[in-house]
Tab-separated table of C-alpha atoms in Angstrom:
chain	number	residue	atom	x	y	z
A	1	UNK	CA	0.223	-0.101	0.025
A	2	UNK	CA	1.351	3.700	-0.907
A	3	UNK	CA	0.668	6.991	-0.276
A	4	UNK	CA	2.045	9.574	-2.154
A	5	UNK	CA	2.073	13.381	-1.513
A	6	UNK	CA	3.515	15.189	-4.000
A	7	UNK	CA	3.978	19.303	-4.375
A	8	UNK	CA	2.958	21.303	-7.229
A	9	UNK	CA	5.300	24.106	-9.102
A	10	UNK	CA	4.182	27.254	-8.499
A	11	UNK	CA	1.804	29.290	-10.421
A	12	UNK	CA	0.417	25.227	-11.462
A	13	UNK	CA	-3.509	24.994	-11.968
A	14	UNK	CA	-4.021	22.935	-9.099
A	15	UNK	CA	-6.423	20.091	-9.205
A	16	UNK	CA	-7.581	18.189	-6.135
A	17	UNK	CA	-9.958	15.278	-5.736
A	18	UNK	CA	-12.898	15.208	-4.055
A	19	UNK	CA	-12.116	11.869	-2.016
A	20	UNK	CA	-9.614	9.625	-1.435
A	21	UNK	CA	-8.823	7.262	-4.511
A	22	UNK	CA	-7.993	3.642	-3.914
A	23	UNK	CA	-6.647	1.870	-6.842
A	24	UNK	CA	-6.291	-1.544	-6.861
A	25	UNK	CA	-4.164	-3.632	-9.553
A	26	UNK	CA	-4.180	-7.079	-10.653
A	27	UNK	CA	-0.640	-8.597	-12.227
A	28	UNK	CA	0.539	-11.683	-13.423
A	29	UNK	CA	4.126	-12.449	-11.139
A	30	UNK	CA	6.932	-10.187	-12.747
A	31	UNK	CA	6.370	-9.781	-16.150
A	32	UNK	CA	7.128	-7.247	-18.209
A	33	UNK	CA	3.890	-5.646	-19.025
A	34	UNK	CA	2.925	-6.398	-15.041
A	35	UNK	CA	5.756	-4.015	-14.276
A	36	UNK	CA	5.179	-1.285	-17.008
A	37	UNK	CA	1.921	-1.487	-15.727
A	38	UNK	CA	3.054	-0.981	-11.787
A	39	UNK	CA	5.766	2.229	-13.235
A	40	UNK	CA	2.688	3.851	-15.456
A	41	UNK	CA	0.071	3.337	-11.915
A	42	UNK	CA	3.085	5.241	-9.957
A	43	UNK	CA	3.460	7.657	-12.622
A	44	UNK	CA	-0.070	8.244	-12.755
A	45	UNK	CA	-0.604	8.828	-8.984
A	46	UNK	CA	3.092	11.335	-9.136
A	47	UNK	CA	1.406	12.962	-11.878
A	48	UNK	CA	-2.304	13.616	-12.143
A	49	UNK	CA	-3.494	12.166	-8.467
A	50	UNK	CA	-2.150	14.035	-6.388
A	51	UNK	CA	-1.172	12.247	-3.209
A	52	UNK	CA	-4.969	11.661	-3.109
A	53	UNK	CA	-4.386	8.249	-3.601
A	54	UNK	CA	-4.205	5.000	-2.380
A	55	UNK	CA	-2.092	1.596	-4.827
A	56	UNK	CA	-2.458	-1.786	-3.344
A	57	UNK	CA	-0.892	-4.021	-5.688
A	58	UNK	CA	-2.114	-7.815	-6.050
A	59	UNK	CA	-0.042	-10.703	-7.865
A	60	UNK	CA	-2.583	-12.843	-8.971
A	61	UNK	CA	-0.223	-15.895	-8.480
A	62	UNK	CA	0.307	-15.256	-5.275
A	63	UNK	CA	-3.426	-14.450	-4.657
A	64	UNK	CA	-5.810	-16.321	-6.925
A	65	UNK	CA	-8.717	-16.009	-4.522
A	66	UNK	CA	-8.750	-12.741	-4.264
A	67	UNK	CA	-8.256	-12.614	-8.302
A	68	UNK	CA	-11.448	-15.008	-8.383
A	69	UNK	CA	-13.538	-12.862	-6.241
A	70	UNK	CA	-12.747	-9.598	-7.991
A	71	UNK	CA	-13.527	-11.560	-11.662
A	72	UNK	CA	-10.244	-10.676	-12.706
A	73	UNK	CA	-10.437	-11.943	-16.428
A	74	UNK	CA	-6.916	-10.805	-17.843
A	75	UNK	CA	-3.901	-8.884	-16.324
A	76	UNK	CA	-2.679	-5.764	-15.841
A	77	UNK	CA	-6.316	-4.652	-14.130
A	78	UNK	CA	-6.405	-1.842	-13.056
A	79	UNK	CA	-9.476	-1.286	-10.323
A	80	UNK	CA	-10.887	1.893	-9.508
A	81	UNK	CA	-12.228	0.581	-5.620
A	82	UNK	CA	-13.028	3.829	-4.382
A	83	UNK	CA	-14.778	5.962	-4.960
A	84	UNK	CA	-17.507	4.153	-5.233
A	85	UNK	CA	-18.919	2.710	-8.094
A	86	UNK	CA	-15.800	0.469	-9.385
A	87	UNK	CA	-14.185	1.156	-12.417
A	88	UNK	CA	-11.364	-0.888	-14.349
A	89	UNK	CA	-8.844	-1.075	-17.002
A	90	UNK	CA	-7.295	-3.568	-18.387
A	91	UNK	CA	-3.492	-3.078	-20.129
A	92	UNK	CA	0.007	-1.240	-19.000
A	93	UNK	CA	-1.610	1.976	-18.303
A	94	UNK	CA	0.518	3.311	-20.699
A	95	UNK	CA	-1.932	6.047	-21.767
A	96	UNK	CA	-2.879	7.808	-19.045
A	97	UNK	CA	-5.239	9.988	-20.559
A	98	UNK	CA	-7.451	6.672	-21.820
A	99	UNK	CA	-6.921	5.448	-18.020
A	100	UNK	CA	-8.530	8.652	-17.295
A	101	UNK	CA	-11.334	7.874	-18.735
A	102	UNK	CA	-11.952	4.438	-18.480
A	103	UNK	CA	-11.695	4.919	-14.255
A	104	UNK	CA	-13.777	8.333	-14.586
A	105	UNK	CA	-11.053	10.001	-12.648
A	106	UNK	CA	-11.684	13.210	-14.678
A	107	UNK	CA	-15.474	12.918	-12.455
A	108	UNK	CA	-13.421	12.875	-9.230
A	109	UNK	CA	-11.137	16.183	-10.276
A	110	UNK	CA	-12.210	19.534	-8.966
A	111	UNK	CA	-10.067	22.465	-9.614
A	112	UNK	CA	-8.618	24.972	-8.031
A	113	UNK	CA	-9.043	27.973	-10.983
A	114	UNK	CA	-12.701	26.433	-11.326
A	115	UNK	CA	-13.240	27.112	-7.990
A	116	UNK	CA	-11.856	30.556	-8.057
A	117	UNK	CA	-14.391	31.079	-11.077
A	118	UNK	CA	-17.067	30.125	-8.803
A	119	UNK	CA	-16.158	32.565	-6.550
B	1	UNK	CA	-10.103	0.052	-42.328
B	2	UNK	CA	-6.963	1.437	-39.793
B	3	UNK	CA	-4.018	3.969	-41.197
B	4	UNK	CA	-2.272	1.112	-42.366
B	5	UNK	CA	-4.921	0.165	-44.894
B	6	UNK	CA	-5.662	-2.631	-43.217
B	7	UNK	CA	-9.172	-4.211	-42.196
B	8	UNK	CA	-9.574	-4.194	-38.717
B	9	UNK	CA	-9.980	-7.548	-36.700
B	10	UNK	CA	-13.528	-8.103	-36.006
B	11	UNK	CA	-14.266	-9.880	-32.798
B	12	UNK	CA	-17.896	-11.616	-31.438
B	13	UNK	CA	-16.854	-11.572	-27.543
B	14	UNK	CA	-19.599	-13.560	-26.175
B	15	UNK	CA	-19.255	-13.029	-21.922
B	16	UNK	CA	-22.540	-13.474	-19.482
B	17	UNK	CA	-20.785	-11.222	-17.265
B	18	UNK	CA	-21.915	-7.582	-18.197
B	19	UNK	CA	-18.928	-5.753	-16.376
B	20	UNK	CA	-16.261	-7.869	-17.433
B	21	UNK	CA	-18.288	-8.195	-21.195
B	22	UNK	CA	-17.791	-4.118	-21.264
B	23	UNK	CA	-14.765	-4.436	-19.883
B	24	UNK	CA	-12.816	-6.664	-22.879
B	25	UNK	CA	-14.753	-4.724	-25.179
B	26	UNK	CA	-13.265	-1.628	-24.405
B	27	UNK	CA	-9.653	-3.127	-23.949
B	28	UNK	CA	-10.298	-4.737	-27.495
B	29	UNK	CA	-11.609	-1.545	-28.933
B	30	UNK	CA	-8.508	-0.126	-27.345
B	31	UNK	CA	-6.250	-2.209	-28.755
B	32	UNK	CA	-7.630	-1.499	-32.685
B	33	UNK	CA	-10.475	-4.296	-33.044
B	34	UNK	CA	-13.720	-4.274	-34.298
B	35	UNK	CA	-15.521	-5.616	-31.431
B	36	UNK	CA	-19.776	-6.483	-31.376
B	37	UNK	CA	-20.883	-8.377	-28.078
B	38	UNK	CA	-23.209	-11.383	-26.723
B	39	UNK	CA	-23.925	-11.942	-23.392
B	40	UNK	CA	-25.355	-15.079	-23.916
B	41	UNK	CA	-25.238	-17.649	-27.291
B	42	UNK	CA	-28.305	-17.201	-28.615
B	43	UNK	CA	-27.372	-13.959	-29.457
B	44	UNK	CA	-24.300	-15.063	-30.516
B	45	UNK	CA	-25.966	-17.493	-32.675
B	46	UNK	CA	-28.076	-14.991	-34.021
B	47	UNK	CA	-25.731	-13.046	-34.703
B	48	UNK	CA	-22.871	-14.753	-36.677
B	49	UNK	CA	-25.967	-14.839	-39.111
B	50	UNK	CA	-25.321	-11.000	-39.936
B	51	UNK	CA	-22.276	-10.323	-38.988
B	52	UNK	CA	-19.074	-11.620	-40.252
B	53	UNK	CA	-17.162	-11.312	-36.931
B	54	UNK	CA	-13.568	-13.348	-37.850
B	55	UNK	CA	-12.991	-14.238	-34.529
B	56	UNK	CA	-14.885	-15.218	-31.337
B	57	UNK	CA	-13.701	-14.858	-27.869
B	58	UNK	CA	-16.284	-17.408	-25.847
B	59	UNK	CA	-16.262	-17.572	-22.375
B	60	UNK	CA	-17.185	-21.169	-21.725
B	61	UNK	CA	-19.188	-20.892	-18.562
B	62	UNK	CA	-22.161	-19.942	-20.273
B	63	UNK	CA	-25.734	-19.762	-18.681
B	64	UNK	CA	-28.248	-22.509	-20.586
B	65	UNK	CA	-26.396	-22.791	-23.275
B	66	UNK	CA	-22.499	-23.299	-22.598
B	67	UNK	CA	-19.751	-22.436	-24.441
B	68	UNK	CA	-18.633	-25.572	-25.957
B	69	UNK	CA	-22.684	-26.412	-27.427
B	70	UNK	CA	-22.624	-22.295	-28.557
B	71	UNK	CA	-19.331	-23.500	-31.080
B	72	UNK	CA	-20.928	-26.480	-32.135
B	73	UNK	CA	-23.813	-24.560	-32.928
B	74	UNK	CA	-21.848	-21.814	-34.752
B	75	UNK	CA	-19.499	-24.417	-36.361
B	76	UNK	CA	-23.368	-25.568	-37.796
B	77	UNK	CA	-23.611	-22.223	-39.640
B	78	UNK	CA	-20.401	-21.548	-40.762
B	79	UNK	CA	-16.541	-21.720	-40.429
B	80	UNK	CA	-15.471	-20.633	-37.043
B	81	UNK	CA	-12.147	-19.377	-36.041
B	82	UNK	CA	-13.024	-19.220	-31.886
B	83	UNK	CA	-10.740	-18.718	-28.526
B	84	UNK	CA	-12.580	-20.602	-25.598
B	85	UNK	CA	-11.808	-18.229	-22.901
B	86	UNK	CA	-12.491	-20.159	-19.151
B	87	UNK	CA	-11.723	-20.107	-16.003
B	88	UNK	CA	-11.128	-24.484	-15.843
B	89	UNK	CA	-7.590	-25.556	-17.051
B	90	UNK	CA	-8.239	-29.303	-16.635
B	91	UNK	CA	-6.808	-31.488	-19.349
B	92	UNK	CA	-9.735	-32.917	-20.180
B	93	UNK	CA	-11.423	-29.685	-20.028
B	94	UNK	CA	-8.952	-28.181	-22.739
B	95	UNK	CA	-9.561	-31.467	-24.968
B	96	UNK	CA	-13.351	-30.801	-24.734
B	97	UNK	CA	-12.696	-27.606	-26.178
B	98	UNK	CA	-10.797	-28.971	-28.779
B	99	UNK	CA	-12.605	-30.920	-29.623
B	100	UNK	CA	-15.216	-28.670	-30.169
B	101	UNK	CA	-12.837	-26.991	-32.313
B	102	UNK	CA	-11.512	-23.807	-30.477
B	103	UNK	CA	-8.482	-22.603	-31.941
B	104	UNK	CA	-7.290	-21.448	-28.520
B	105	UNK	CA	-7.485	-22.159	-24.890
B	106	UNK	CA	-6.932	-19.416	-22.733
B	107	UNK	CA	-7.060	-19.679	-18.635
B	108	UNK	CA	-7.949	-16.757	-17.049
B	109	UNK	CA	-7.347	-14.681	-16.224
B	110	UNK	CA	-5.256	-14.472	-19.189
B	111	UNK	CA	-2.505	-11.730	-19.124
B	112	UNK	CA	-3.393	-9.258	-21.694
B	113	UNK	CA	-0.387	-9.214	-23.975
B	114	UNK	CA	-1.306	-12.642	-25.091
B	115	UNK	CA	-4.485	-12.324	-25.614
B	116	UNK	CA	-3.256	-9.975	-28.537
B	117	UNK	CA	-0.818	-11.994	-29.350
B	118	UNK	CA	-3.376	-15.021	-29.927
B	119	UNK	CA	-5.300	-12.710	-31.442
B	120	UNK	CA	-2.885	-11.163	-33.741
B	121	UNK	CA	-1.608	-15.045	-34.639
B	122	UNK	CA	-4.774	-16.021	-35.701
B	123	UNK	CA	-5.285	-13.120	-37.728
B	124	UNK	CA	-2.179	-13.883	-39.348
B	125	UNK	CA	-3.418	-17.298	-39.834
């Protein structure tokens, strides 16, 4: 489990997440795509979620029951577990924008600019 | 047609679990395939008459009529290339899939890259 706190550069538009995001990543061992998914997930959390993120990584070889309970069809699979409802995406997470879209993460963001505009 | 002028591979997904079917559709669409989906064997059989898919990706554990039976009935309609996606990995099960005419048997959870490789290989064949 990893908690990330990221400092934003001065002057940057600050995007905040309205609630904590919990992401579970299911991988199969240490295959190249598993490794890529883990690196990309860290990058997404570092660059886009600004520390409001808890990551859980499950190896389906070590946690077959967990994988079965979660009905994991393919690996890597990333699940947004919180906030509800859950959302899923399959793949190595290399396209950050598509991951955001698939997990509806944009909907959880509010930007400082937007808040300022509304006073 | 994609950028290289090659027609997209048409994949029919047959999976009864709604979320998983959508997830697989999203994944394969993002990977560049043309995808349609069916939630049960009867719908798949109906779709097969009107949509000339290249590969069917069939969950074996379908309710009422399972993937093995679906494959048998599809083959009565036309020539079919299909991949079994299943939670059962016993040798007898693999053999049953092979006997039914499946080109490949993939055990859940399958590595996403393996799934794409199998589809790519079937396309090349």
